[in-house]
Amino acid sequence: MKKIVILLLAMIMQHELFAQRNDVTIRFSTPATHFTESLPLGNGRLGAMMFGDTKKERIALNEISLWSGGPQDADADSAYRFLKPIQDYLLAGNNKEAQNLLQQKFISKGKGSGHGRGANDKYGAYQTMGDLFISWKDSAAAVTNYSRVLDIEKAVATTTFTRNAATFTEEVFTDFVHDITWVRLSSTKKGSINIVLSLYRKENAEIKTKKNTIALMGQLPSGEDKGMQFVTVAQPTVKDGTIRQEGNELVIENATECWIRISSVTNYDHATGGLSAADIFEKVFTYIERSKQVSYTAAKQKSTAAYQLLFNRCRWTMPDTRPGSALTTNQRLINYNKGEEDLQLPVLYFNYGRYLLIGSSRNGLLPANLQGLWAVEYQTPWNGDYHLNINIQMNYWPAELTNLGSLAEPMHRFTSSLVNNGQKTAKAYYNANGWVAHVISNPWFFTSPGEGAAWGSTLTGGAWLCEHIWEHYRFTKDVNFLKQYYPVLKGAAQFLQSILIKEPTHGWLVTAPSNSPEHAYKMPDGFIGNTCMGPTMDMQICRELFNACITASSILNTDEQWRNELKKTVTQLAPNQIGAKGDLNEWIHDWEDAEPHHRHVSHLYGLHPYDEISVNKTPALAAAAKQTLLQRGDAGTGWSMAWKINFWARLHDGEHALQLFKQLVKPVAGEDGIKMSGGGTYPNLFCAHPPFQIDGNFGATAGLAEMLLQSNDEEIELLPALPAAWNTGKINGLCARGGFDVSMEWKNGALQTCSVLAKNNGTCIIRYKNKQVTLKAVKGKLYTYKLADFK
């Protein structure tokens, strides 16, 4: 009887464990065959991907600054001489000639980004550090009880399997405190760990082994020159057993436990954006030696605690529709795609997005790139760079809203670092004041146009980056932060102000020459082109940035004369226009779309991330935005679907937003090719462009949050786009503009309670459906409301 009770208790505990963990666990029942099945770990500087192979385990290694290439002068110094002829062509309606001249003169000098394959060019590419391989000697016997899981709540990946009557466990984590990657192997059978350790990189590296340490070192190309240096060392220790050197490998025999410390560094100087002359070998071993002062168990506990200080700031809970289930994550995706309910899958995706941002963004370092910091390639897609026409911006959309605003510091500092080069580019191409960055950038702060003007001449990349600076102020009301970054905002605004011209039909001020990112129009005469003046997104960004500078200069009590100039300029900018089909015009004229279902929906920037279009304040424009989305359709790349989740959330249509999320998480197999449509989600929840591109993960995370909370400078809106399926749940720690932390609980589709922690003094309206309460906040005070309090 006693045994039965113990068994029942164990079953109950296991049931509760799975019920609590389906929203924070990624599961596999087989090893990874592609990196999109691996388990990613990161601490903001280091990345690792566990494949979990029981014969030859692979752990792919990354360091966020490892780039080929280097600084270059890519500005065409005399390009500004052709600015007025291009503008004159546009004013005359001769877009074809304007585009031809632009394509010849308004491109980067040299190879630019190398057409997205610039690993061996001066532009460079983000690259893998290499791989740690663990080859098991006793691997012929059958494996049973295989499991591989990523614990998002603890930031630890674990593989377990049984072979030869022994159960083996492999744990991997990237240490948030000691800044190394740890691997621990253990066995239930004494002396049964027999492995060979090796490091591997296919190019630009050599490997040396000495004193129980393997070192991988090398230098990447910078065009025809030598570029960045890097080194990784792996150093094992064992319980029981022995370690011996065999060539450039380490052989471990008859161990019961094995701990491997992995340290990776480059000579990139994050403070200057250049290369340091410091000894990187001394640097790499410093991390190893510091870690020796702590045990593996203590290091893991401290790392998890540091991680959870960020992760636990915001937690979302939904009922578990599969209590007791331990399905693999990919099977959950498959079932969800078939229409089966899984309320915790959106929560898991939300948690994973925040986990990835914590893992790929750290104060003082480079921002998360197109793949965060996880890559196995030597030529990453699109160089794994910083695309400035939505992609890097989307990476940081969830930061402020989901209580990770402090992790946006790399984005703000990167934007500031573009200013010096951007001033030179502004003079070279536009003879303009201020600074500009176009479409692409890298750790060397590239600001020139791309090598193709059709896509590379978008001129609002830098201004869009500035939106994140302004948004951080809106969320925090940190005046010292605003004072620090005000010159960056001002310089971007001065550039746009300098290039505005009057279009002939209405006399509106418009940018010229420009384009609507990567999309084309069809003129009445049949010409299909990209080059234009005053695309809608440009004008929305101008209004947002100019108004931000007007407000900021007033707060900081500076630049009164310039502020008054901007106020006048804002009233003359080309407005949003509704076209004959009831949609929002993408260009200053009501031209046809060359691709009606194009992945970019840039003219809805005013709906999201900017908020000049809203259901409550501009219903006619909101209706036009909805018509635009219906015409554009739901299909697209992964990040495009993610953006559309945010659009539909802002339109208060939770059902359509959820429909987009379901399309985004349709399961797709790992692949390496590039497609400009398709979308979907890989088995490890990486977003598929295809290929893997992390902005979709971050954009969808923000979109899920937008479904639950929206805000502006005057209002907080609770559950604005709650779909019927999410009728019961709670969330803690979302952030609202004005400096508020918001927590909510709802049941049967109706708000039950709302708590607001004020981080600043101020007044705002809290709105739920058609009811509201007015909050007169005192900094540091917690305010709690029930549904009956809303009138």
CSV table of N, CA, C and O in Angstrom, one decimal, residues 87 495-502 509-512 539 542 546 569 573:
chain,number,residue,atom,x,y,z
A,87,GLN,N,16.2,65.3,-58.4
A,87,GLN,CA,14.9,65.9,-57.8
A,87,GLN,C,14.1,66.6,-58.9
A,87,GLN,O,12.9,66.5,-59.0
A,495,PHE,N,18.9,66.4,-40.9
A,495,PHE,CA,19.1,65.8,-42.2
A,495,PHE,C,17.8,65.8,-43.0
A,495,PHE,O,17.7,66.3,-44.1
A,496,LEU,N,16.7,65.3,-42.4
A,496,LEU,CA,15.5,65.2,-43.1
A,496,LEU,C,15.0,66.6,-43.5
A,496,LEU,O,14.4,66.8,-44.6
A,497,GLN,N,15.1,67.5,-42.5
A,497,GLN,CA,14.7,68.9,-42.8
A,497,GLN,C,15.5,69.5,-44.0
A,497,GLN,O,14.9,70.2,-44.8
A,498,SER,N,16.7,69.1,-44.1
A,498,SER,CA,17.6,69.7,-45.2
A,498,SER,C,17.2,69.2,-46.6
A,498,SER,O,17.4,69.9,-47.6
A,499,ILE,N,16.6,68.0,-46.7
A,499,ILE,CA,16.4,67.4,-48.0
A,499,ILE,C,14.9,67.5,-48.5
A,499,ILE,O,14.5,67.0,-49.5
A,500,LEU,N,14.1,68.2,-47.7
A,500,LEU,CA,12.7,68.3,-48.0
A,500,LEU,C,12.6,69.3,-49.2
A,500,LEU,O,13.2,70.4,-49.2
A,501,ILE,N,11.7,69.0,-50.2
A,501,ILE,CA,11.4,69.9,-51.3
A,501,ILE,C,9.9,70.0,-51.4
A,501,ILE,O,9.2,69.2,-50.9
A,502,LYS,N,9.4,71.0,-52.1
A,502,LYS,CA,8.0,71.2,-52.3
A,502,LYS,C,7.5,70.4,-53.6
A,502,LYS,O,8.1,70.7,-54.7
A,509,LEU,N,5.7,69.5,-48.4
A,509,LEU,CA,7.1,69.2,-48.3
A,509,LEU,C,7.2,67.7,-48.3
A,509,LEU,O,6.5,67.0,-47.6
A,510,VAL,N,8.2,67.2,-49.1
A,510,VAL,CA,8.4,65.8,-49.2
A,510,VAL,C,9.9,65.5,-49.3
A,510,VAL,O,10.7,66.3,-49.7
A,511,THR,N,10.3,64.3,-48.9
A,511,THR,CA,11.6,63.8,-49.1
A,511,THR,C,11.9,63.4,-50.5
A,511,THR,O,11.0,63.0,-51.2
A,512,ALA,N,13.1,63.6,-51.0
A,512,ALA,CA,13.4,63.3,-52.4
A,512,ALA,C,14.9,63.3,-52.6
A,512,ALA,O,15.6,64.2,-52.2
A,539,MET,N,7.2,60.3,-44.7
A,539,MET,CA,6.5,61.4,-44.2
A,539,MET,C,6.0,61.1,-42.7
A,539,MET,O,6.0,62.0,-41.9
A,542,CYS,N,9.1,61.4,-40.6
A,542,CYS,CA,9.4,62.9,-40.5
A,542,CYS,C,8.5,63.5,-39.4
A,542,CYS,O,9.0,64.2,-38.5
A,546,PHE,N,10.2,64.8,-36.0
A,546,PHE,CA,10.1,66.2,-35.8
A,546,PHE,C,9.4,66.5,-34.5
A,546,PHE,O,9.8,67.4,-33.7
A,569,THR,N,7.3,73.4,-40.1
A,569,THR,CA,7.6,72.4,-41.1
A,569,THR,C,6.6,71.2,-41.0
A,569,THR,O,6.1,70.7,-42.0
A,573,LEU,N,4.2,69.1,-44.1
A,573,LEU,CA,4.5,67.7,-44.6
A,573,LEU,C,3.3,67.1,-45.3
A,573,LEU,O,2.2,67.3,-44.9
